[in-house]
Short mmCIF file of C-alpha atoms and ligand atoms in Angstrom, two decimals:
data_model
loop_
_atom_site.label_atom_id
_atom_site.label_comp_id
_atom_site.label_asym_id
_atom_site.label_seq_id
_atom_site.Cartn_x
_atom_site.Cartn_y
_atom_site.Cartn_z
CA MET G 1 86.33 83.29 92.37
CA LYS G 2 82.64 83.66 91.52
CA THR G 3 81.67 86.51 93.84
CA LYS G 4 83.59 89.79 94.01
CA PRO G 5 86.34 89.36 96.59
CA GLY G 6 86.06 91.31 99.83
CA PHE G 7 88.11 94.43 100.52
CA GLU G 8 90.64 92.56 102.67
CA THR G 9 91.26 90.06 99.86
CA LEU G 10 91.64 92.82 97.29
CA ALA G 11 94.03 94.73 99.57
CA ILE G 12 96.37 91.73 99.48
CA HIS G 13 95.89 90.48 95.92
CA ALA G 14 94.44 93.14 93.61
CA GLY G 15 96.77 93.91 90.71
CA GLN G 16 99.25 91.32 91.93
CA SER G 17 99.83 87.72 91.01
CA PRO G 18 102.88 85.53 91.56
CA ASP G 19 105.69 86.42 89.17
CA PRO G 20 105.34 84.05 86.18
CA SER G 21 109.11 83.66 85.66
CA THR G 22 110.04 82.74 89.26
CA GLY G 23 106.83 82.20 91.23
CA ALA G 24 107.83 85.03 93.62
CA VAL G 25 104.73 85.73 95.69
CA MET G 26 105.59 89.38 96.33
CA THR G 27 105.63 91.76 93.36
CA PRO G 28 109.27 92.18 92.31
CA ILE G 29 110.87 95.63 92.50
CA TYR G 30 111.59 96.13 88.80
CA GLN G 31 114.56 98.41 89.31
CA SER G 32 115.05 99.08 85.61
CA SER G 33 114.75 102.39 83.78
CA THR G 34 114.40 100.81 80.35
CA TYR G 35 113.32 97.62 78.55
CA ARG G 36 114.85 95.76 75.62
CA GLN G 37 112.71 95.90 72.49
CA GLN G 38 112.49 93.01 70.02
CA GLY G 39 112.17 95.48 67.17
CA VAL G 40 111.29 99.16 67.00
CA GLY G 41 108.10 99.55 69.00
CA ARG G 42 107.90 95.77 69.57
CA HIS G 43 108.13 95.19 73.31
CA LEU G 44 106.42 93.44 76.21
CA GLY G 45 104.37 96.47 77.25
CA TYR G 46 107.13 98.56 78.79
CA GLU G 47 109.53 100.97 77.06
CA TYR G 48 110.81 103.38 79.68
CA SER G 49 110.02 103.58 83.40
CA ARG G 50 108.75 107.15 83.40
CA THR G 51 106.02 105.91 81.05
CA GLY G 52 105.41 102.63 82.84
CA ASN G 53 107.08 100.20 85.22
CA PRO G 54 105.70 96.77 86.23
CA THR G 55 105.91 97.43 89.99
CA ARG G 56 104.10 100.72 89.46
CA SER G 57 101.51 98.99 87.24
CA ALA G 58 100.73 96.55 90.05
CA LEU G 59 100.21 99.42 92.50
CA GLU G 60 98.08 101.35 90.02
CA ALA G 61 95.87 98.33 89.31
CA CYS G 62 95.53 97.64 93.04
CA LEU G 63 94.48 101.22 93.82
CA ALA G 64 91.96 101.24 90.96
CA GLU G 65 90.29 98.11 92.33
CA LEU G 66 90.25 99.33 95.92
CA GLU G 67 88.63 102.63 94.96
CA GLY G 68 86.30 101.08 92.37
CA GLY G 69 87.76 103.16 89.54
CA SER G 70 88.57 102.42 85.92
CA ALA G 71 92.26 103.28 86.36
CA GLY G 72 94.81 104.32 88.95
CA LEU G 73 97.91 106.42 88.43
CA ALA G 74 100.77 106.57 90.90
CA PHE G 75 102.78 109.74 91.51
CA ALA G 76 105.91 110.76 93.38
CA SER G 77 103.90 112.45 96.16
CA GLY G 78 100.39 113.48 97.10
CA MET G 79 101.22 116.96 95.84
CA ALA G 80 102.34 115.54 92.48
CA ALA G 81 98.97 113.74 92.29
CA THR G 82 97.16 117.02 93.11
CA ASP G 83 99.26 118.77 90.48
CA ALA G 84 98.27 116.18 87.85
CA VAL G 85 94.55 116.70 88.51
CA THR G 86 95.05 120.47 88.33
CA HIS G 87 96.74 120.01 84.94
CA LEU G 88 93.41 118.76 83.58
CA LEU G 89 92.25 122.39 83.69
CA GLU G 90 92.79 125.40 81.41
CA PRO G 91 93.68 129.01 82.30
CA GLY G 92 90.51 130.84 83.30
CA ASP G 93 88.90 127.74 84.82
CA HIS G 94 87.53 128.03 88.34
CA ILE G 95 87.98 125.50 91.14
CA LEU G 96 85.63 125.45 94.11
CA ALA G 97 87.38 123.89 97.09
CA SER G 98 86.30 123.08 100.63
CA ASN G 99 87.71 125.74 102.94
CA ASP G 100 89.39 123.30 105.29
CA LEU G 101 92.10 121.52 103.35
CA TYR G 102 95.71 120.44 103.52
CA GLY G 103 97.96 123.52 103.65
CA GLY G 104 100.17 122.18 100.85
CA ALA G 105 97.18 121.93 98.50
CA PHE G 106 96.21 125.51 99.37
CA ARG G 107 99.81 126.62 98.71
CA LEU G 108 99.88 124.85 95.33
CA PHE G 109 96.54 126.39 94.37
CA GLU G 110 97.27 129.95 95.50
CA GLN G 111 101.01 130.32 95.04
CA VAL G 112 101.52 128.24 91.90
CA TYR G 113 98.37 127.74 89.82
CA ALA G 114 96.70 131.07 90.57
CA ARG G 115 99.72 132.56 88.74
CA TYR G 116 98.82 130.54 85.65
CA GLY G 117 95.27 131.80 85.38
CA LEU G 118 93.34 129.30 87.46
CA ARG G 119 90.78 130.82 89.82
CA TYR G 120 89.94 129.38 93.23
CA SER G 121 87.30 129.95 95.83
CA TYR G 122 86.81 128.23 99.18
CA ALA G 123 83.67 127.55 101.19
CA PRO G 124 82.56 125.09 103.89
CA ALA G 125 81.54 121.94 102.00
CA SER G 126 79.66 120.58 105.01
CA ASN G 127 76.84 122.96 104.02
CA LYS G 128 76.04 121.47 100.60
CA ASP G 129 73.68 124.15 99.31
CA GLY G 130 75.80 127.05 100.54
CA PHE G 131 78.86 125.40 99.02
CA LEU G 132 77.30 124.73 95.64
CA SER G 133 75.90 128.28 95.51
CA GLN G 134 79.55 129.31 94.96
CA LEU G 135 79.71 127.53 91.59
CA ARG G 136 80.43 129.80 88.61
CA PRO G 137 79.86 129.27 84.90
CA GLU G 138 83.62 128.67 84.55
CA THR G 139 83.85 126.13 87.42
CA LYS G 140 85.45 122.91 86.16
CA LEU G 141 86.51 121.18 89.36
CA ILE G 142 85.19 120.72 92.89
CA TRP G 143 87.90 119.84 95.39
CA LEU G 144 86.79 118.11 98.59
CA GLU G 145 88.53 116.75 101.64
CA THR G 146 86.41 114.61 103.92
CA PRO G 147 87.36 114.19 106.72
CA SER G 148 89.16 117.49 106.23
CA ASN G 149 92.64 118.37 107.40
CA PRO G 150 92.91 119.49 110.20
CA TYR G 151 89.35 120.14 111.50
CA LEU G 152 87.92 116.75 110.46
CA HIS G 153 84.81 118.33 108.97
CA LEU G 154 82.78 116.01 106.76
CA CYS G 155 80.89 116.66 103.56
CA ASP G 156 78.27 114.50 101.93
CA ILE G 157 80.04 113.11 98.86
CA ALA G 158 76.93 111.41 97.46
CA ALA G 159 74.68 114.46 97.88
CA ILE G 160 77.22 116.88 96.37
CA SER G 161 77.99 114.53 93.46
CA LYS G 162 74.31 113.98 92.75
CA SER G 163 73.52 117.72 92.67
CA VAL G 164 76.52 118.43 90.44
CA GLU G 165 75.64 115.57 88.09
CA ALA G 166 72.06 116.86 87.82
CA GLU G 167 72.90 120.53 87.33
CA LYS G 168 76.46 120.78 85.96
CA PRO G 169 77.55 117.35 84.74
CA ASP G 170 80.74 118.73 83.15
CA ILE G 171 82.21 119.64 86.53
CA TRP G 172 84.52 117.02 88.02
CA VAL G 173 84.06 116.21 91.69
CA CYS G 174 87.44 115.27 93.17
CA VAL G 175 87.88 113.93 96.71
CA ASP G 176 91.19 113.82 98.55
CA ASN G 177 90.64 110.48 100.29
CA THR G 178 93.94 110.48 102.21
CA PHE G 179 92.43 110.62 105.71
CA ALA G 180 89.75 107.99 105.10
CA THR G 181 91.43 105.58 102.63
CA PRO G 182 89.24 103.36 100.42
CA TYR G 183 88.76 101.00 103.36
CA LEU G 184 86.66 103.62 105.15
CA GLN G 185 85.05 105.35 102.18
CA GLN G 186 84.98 104.96 98.40
CA PRO G 187 84.17 108.34 96.86
CA LEU G 188 83.86 107.05 93.28
CA LEU G 189 81.16 104.61 94.35
CA LEU G 190 79.40 107.55 96.05
CA GLY G 191 79.36 109.47 92.76
CA ALA G 192 82.64 111.43 92.68
CA ASP G 193 84.73 111.45 89.49
CA ILE G 194 88.29 111.57 90.80
CA VAL G 195 90.04 110.43 93.99
CA VAL G 196 93.42 111.74 95.11
CA HIS G 197 95.71 110.22 97.72
CA SER G 198 98.85 111.00 99.55
CA THR G 199 99.98 107.35 99.70
CA THR G 200 102.63 108.64 102.11
CA LYS G 201 99.99 108.30 104.81
CA TYR G 202 97.68 105.38 105.69
CA LEU G 203 98.08 103.50 102.42
CA SER G 204 101.80 102.93 102.92
CA GLY G 205 101.23 103.18 106.68
CA HIS G 206 104.79 103.02 108.01
CA SER G 207 106.19 106.54 107.49
CA ASP G 208 108.89 105.26 105.16
CA VAL G 209 107.82 106.54 101.74
CA ILE G 210 106.52 109.65 99.97
CA GLY G 211 103.94 108.89 97.29
CA GLY G 212 100.68 109.90 95.71
CA ALA G 213 97.92 108.52 93.52
CA VAL G 214 94.92 109.49 91.44
CA VAL G 215 92.07 107.07 90.71
CA VAL G 216 89.38 107.97 88.19
CA LYS G 217 86.02 106.77 87.04
CA GLU G 218 86.22 107.66 83.34
CA ALA G 219 88.72 106.04 80.98
CA LYS G 220 89.03 109.30 79.02
CA VAL G 221 90.20 111.21 82.08
CA ALA G 222 92.61 108.37 82.89
CA GLU G 223 94.08 108.64 79.40
CA ARG G 224 94.76 112.37 79.81
CA LEU G 225 96.23 111.80 83.28
CA ALA G 226 98.52 109.06 81.96
CA PHE G 227 99.67 111.50 79.29
CA LEU G 228 100.34 114.12 81.97
CA GLN G 229 102.05 111.58 84.23
CA ASN G 230 104.47 110.70 81.44
CA SER G 231 104.89 114.26 80.15
CA VAL G 232 105.49 115.90 83.54
CA GLY G 233 107.34 112.89 84.95
CA ALA G 234 106.54 113.14 88.68
CA VAL G 235 106.50 109.35 88.98
CA PRO G 236 107.39 107.18 91.97
CA GLY G 237 110.30 104.74 91.78
CA PRO G 238 109.68 100.98 91.89
CA MET G 239 110.96 100.62 95.47
CA ASP G 240 108.45 103.23 96.66
CA CYS G 241 105.65 101.50 94.73
CA PHE G 242 106.61 98.22 96.38
CA LEU G 243 106.47 99.82 99.84
CA VAL G 244 103.00 101.24 99.20
CA LEU G 245 101.79 97.88 97.85
CA ARG G 246 103.15 96.16 100.95
CA GLY G 247 101.51 98.71 103.23
CA ILE G 248 98.13 98.30 101.55
CA LYS G 249 98.07 94.58 102.40
CA THR G 250 97.49 95.41 106.07
CA LEU G 251 95.38 98.55 105.51
CA PRO G 252 92.07 97.09 106.81
CA VAL G 253 93.51 95.76 110.08
CA ARG G 254 95.52 98.91 110.63
CA MET G 255 92.57 101.22 109.98
CA ASP G 256 90.35 99.27 112.38
CA ARG G 257 92.97 99.54 115.13
CA HIS G 258 93.72 103.21 114.36
CA ALA G 259 90.01 103.91 114.86
CA GLU G 260 89.79 101.87 118.07
CA ASN G 261 92.78 103.69 119.54
CA ALA G 262 91.48 107.06 118.34
CA LEU G 263 88.17 106.47 120.12
CA GLU G 264 90.01 105.66 123.35
CA VAL G 265 92.05 108.83 122.98
CA VAL G 266 88.94 110.90 122.22
CA ASP G 267 87.12 109.52 125.27
CA PHE G 268 90.14 110.40 127.39
CA LEU G 269 90.43 113.92 125.92
CA ALA G 270 86.71 114.59 126.36
CA GLU G 271 87.15 114.13 130.13
CA GLN G 272 89.99 116.65 130.47
CA SER G 273 89.07 120.00 131.97
CA GLU G 274 91.85 121.77 129.97
CA ILE G 275 90.20 120.84 126.64
CA THR G 276 87.69 123.15 125.00
CA ARG G 277 86.77 121.05 121.97
CA VAL G 278 87.61 117.68 120.44
CA TYR G 279 87.20 117.02 116.72
CA TYR G 280 86.62 113.39 115.71
CA PRO G 281 84.13 112.23 113.04
CA ASN G 282 82.71 109.27 114.94
CA HIS G 283 81.91 110.93 118.25
CA PRO G 284 78.65 112.35 119.62
CA SER G 285 80.32 115.78 119.90
CA HIS G 286 80.82 115.88 116.09
CA PRO G 287 77.94 117.73 114.39
CA GLN G 288 78.08 115.31 111.45
CA GLN G 289 78.46 112.03 113.31
CA ALA G 290 75.43 110.56 111.48
CA LEU G 291 76.93 111.42 108.08
CA GLY G 292 80.22 109.91 109.19
CA GLN G 293 78.51 106.71 110.20
CA ALA G 294 76.66 106.52 106.90
CA GLN G 295 79.58 107.45 104.65
CA MET G 296 82.55 105.94 106.48
CA ARG G 297 83.19 102.47 107.89
CA ASN G 298 84.72 103.99 111.06
CA GLY G 299 86.04 107.33 112.27
CA GLY G 300 89.68 106.79 111.28
CA GLY G 301 92.79 107.66 113.23
CA MET G 302 92.94 111.47 113.13
CA VAL G 303 91.89 113.58 116.12
CA SER G 304 92.18 117.34 116.68
CA PHE G 305 91.48 119.40 119.78
CA THR G 306 91.81 122.86 121.27
CA LEU G 307 92.99 123.75 124.76
CA LYS G 308 91.65 126.36 127.19
CA GLY G 309 95.06 128.00 127.32
CA GLY G 310 94.99 128.71 123.56
CA ALA G 311 98.06 128.91 121.35
CA GLU G 312 100.61 129.04 124.16
CA ALA G 313 99.15 125.99 125.92
CA ALA G 314 98.97 124.10 122.60
CA ARG G 315 102.63 124.80 121.86
CA ARG G 316 103.66 123.64 125.34
CA PHE G 317 101.50 120.54 125.01
CA VAL G 318 102.90 119.33 121.66
CA GLU G 319 106.40 119.71 123.08
CA ALA G 320 105.52 117.75 126.24
CA THR G 321 104.41 114.39 124.80
CA GLU G 322 106.94 111.59 124.61
CA LEU G 323 105.28 108.68 122.81
CA PHE G 324 103.38 111.02 120.47
CA ALA G 325 106.31 112.34 118.40
CA LEU G 326 106.20 116.00 117.43
CA ALA G 327 106.27 115.67 113.64
CA GLU G 328 104.44 116.51 110.42
CA SER G 329 102.66 113.78 108.42
CA LEU G 330 100.19 111.17 109.63
CA GLY G 331 98.87 107.69 109.02
CA GLY G 332 101.89 105.68 110.18
CA VAL G 333 101.93 102.95 112.81
CA GLU G 334 103.48 105.40 115.29
CA SER G 335 101.57 108.21 116.96
CA LEU G 336 102.35 111.79 115.97
CA ILE G 337 101.35 115.20 117.32
CA GLU G 338 101.61 118.59 115.65
CA LEU G 339 100.48 122.19 115.62
CA PRO G 340 98.82 122.70 112.21
CA ALA G 341 98.91 126.53 112.26
CA ALA G 342 102.69 126.53 112.66
CA MET G 343 103.52 123.31 110.81
CA THR G 344 101.41 121.53 108.15
CA HIS G 345 99.16 124.52 107.48
CA ALA G 346 101.63 127.39 107.86
CA SER G 347 100.79 128.43 104.28
CA THR G 348 97.29 129.47 105.41
CA ALA G 349 98.63 132.08 107.89
CA ASN G 350 97.04 135.51 107.44
CA THR G 351 94.45 134.19 104.97
CA ALA G 352 90.74 133.48 105.40
CA LEU G 353 91.70 129.81 105.79
CA ALA G 354 94.08 130.41 108.72
CA ILE G 355 93.97 127.67 111.36
CA ASP G 356 93.37 128.37 115.05
CA PRO G 357 96.91 128.52 116.51
CA GLY G 358 95.58 126.66 119.53
CA LEU G 359 94.55 123.60 117.51
CA VAL G 360 96.52 120.40 118.15
CA ARG G 361 96.35 117.50 115.66
CA LEU G 362 97.02 113.88 116.55
CA SER G 363 97.68 110.97 114.26
CA VAL G 364 96.77 108.14 116.60
CA GLY G 365 99.02 105.16 115.95
CA LEU G 366 98.90 101.50 116.81
CA GLU G 367 100.68 101.51 120.17
CA SER G 368 98.84 100.22 123.26
CA ALA G 369 95.94 102.56 123.93
CA SER G 370 96.84 102.66 127.63
CA ASP G 371 100.32 103.97 126.76
CA LEU G 372 98.84 106.64 124.51
CA ARG G 373 96.47 107.79 127.26
CA ALA G 374 99.31 107.77 129.79
CA ASP G 375 101.47 109.90 127.51
CA LEU G 376 98.72 112.48 127.05
CA ALA G 377 98.07 112.46 130.80
CA GLN G 378 101.72 113.14 131.62
CA ALA G 379 101.77 115.94 129.01
CA PHE G 380 98.70 117.53 130.66
CA SER G 381 100.28 117.28 134.10
CA ARG G 382 103.59 118.76 132.88
CA THR G 383 101.95 121.68 131.10
CA ASN G 384 99.56 122.77 133.84
C1 PLP V 401 95.05 115.39 103.04
C2 PLP V 401 96.40 115.49 102.37
N1 PLP V 401 96.46 115.53 101.03
C3 PLP V 401 97.65 115.63 100.38
C4 PLP V 401 98.84 115.70 101.06
C5 PLP V 401 100.13 115.84 100.32
O1 PLP V 401 100.79 114.62 100.25
P1 PLP V 401 102.38 114.46 100.13
O2 PLP V 401 102.98 114.98 101.39
O3 PLP V 401 102.55 112.99 99.92
O4 PLP V 401 102.81 115.25 98.95
C6 PLP V 401 98.81 115.66 102.46
C7 PLP V 401 100.06 115.73 103.23
O5 PLP V 401 100.08 115.87 104.42
C8 PLP V 401 97.56 115.56 103.12
O6 PLP V 401 97.48 115.54 104.48
#
């Protein structure tokens, strides 16, 4: 092909070509831990599956192309991917993170790495200048989530990356792109250095696998991460890599429909008298809607809201839906509902990052929008 293929084409083909030995169109699941060598160190590129596996290589190459990076690395979970990026740092280094972030990342930072001499601070990244004023001489990494989990705040990846590049080029800007996926936003092309994913979510898309990934701009960083991936060993198995690869093939159509359904749900929620606030990036009520429209292809499938009745009403509501399953995680074809303060973000309790206990988070799935609205309506009527 002469011109660069479109995203939809890459989602189906990048890193994958029919198996040369059989013609199999789908990437085989190379369920082998080791590889026969012709002589010591003479092999076909694979020695041991912690170091490299052909199914994993296909996924890694696919992710690198989709994010516009020089290399991708697959991990056993999003947390393992976060852990690998953190391992790039040295004791004494400082990480500046956005103050609204996945509770598991906060737990890893505060309850694991802070014990090994890493220093963290948190500030709202939506205010670029205020955020960057928190940089210290020992800052080595900026950790961003946009849209953030669970408040769906946005930050301007290009503006932050540009300021950091101009003033402190040695600091890595890392974006957790789990909520947006590369179909909606490509942080590396906006100037970031590192992208992290929980592939458990939209990339795999069917709630049947736990996985993670890191994609980087610089080959040198990729080399260190590959060393860490092999040394630490938090790698995904070939079956899991296959499932993520398969999920990615339909990512663009799924993300478009997630966003369409989310907008219908948001419009419905905005009309409810019991609701105090709805959080959705591509909605006039979002203070950064213009940034969302510039930085993201659409608003995605995540929606949060608060209820007039506060924490008690929120707890009753999440237990009253039927189609929206009460469950952690997000990004699958099925709709989910949860209470972040008590579930995904319980680790932030009693800290400055604590989540409003009245906040409800929805992962809007691909069911008929009318059924989703009807389910929310019956939950409102049962809880009032
Ligand atoms: C934004 C975000 N990043 C990272 C993770 C961690 O991913 P995993 O559960 O695959 O370890 C999650 C999990 O919910 C998440 O929501």
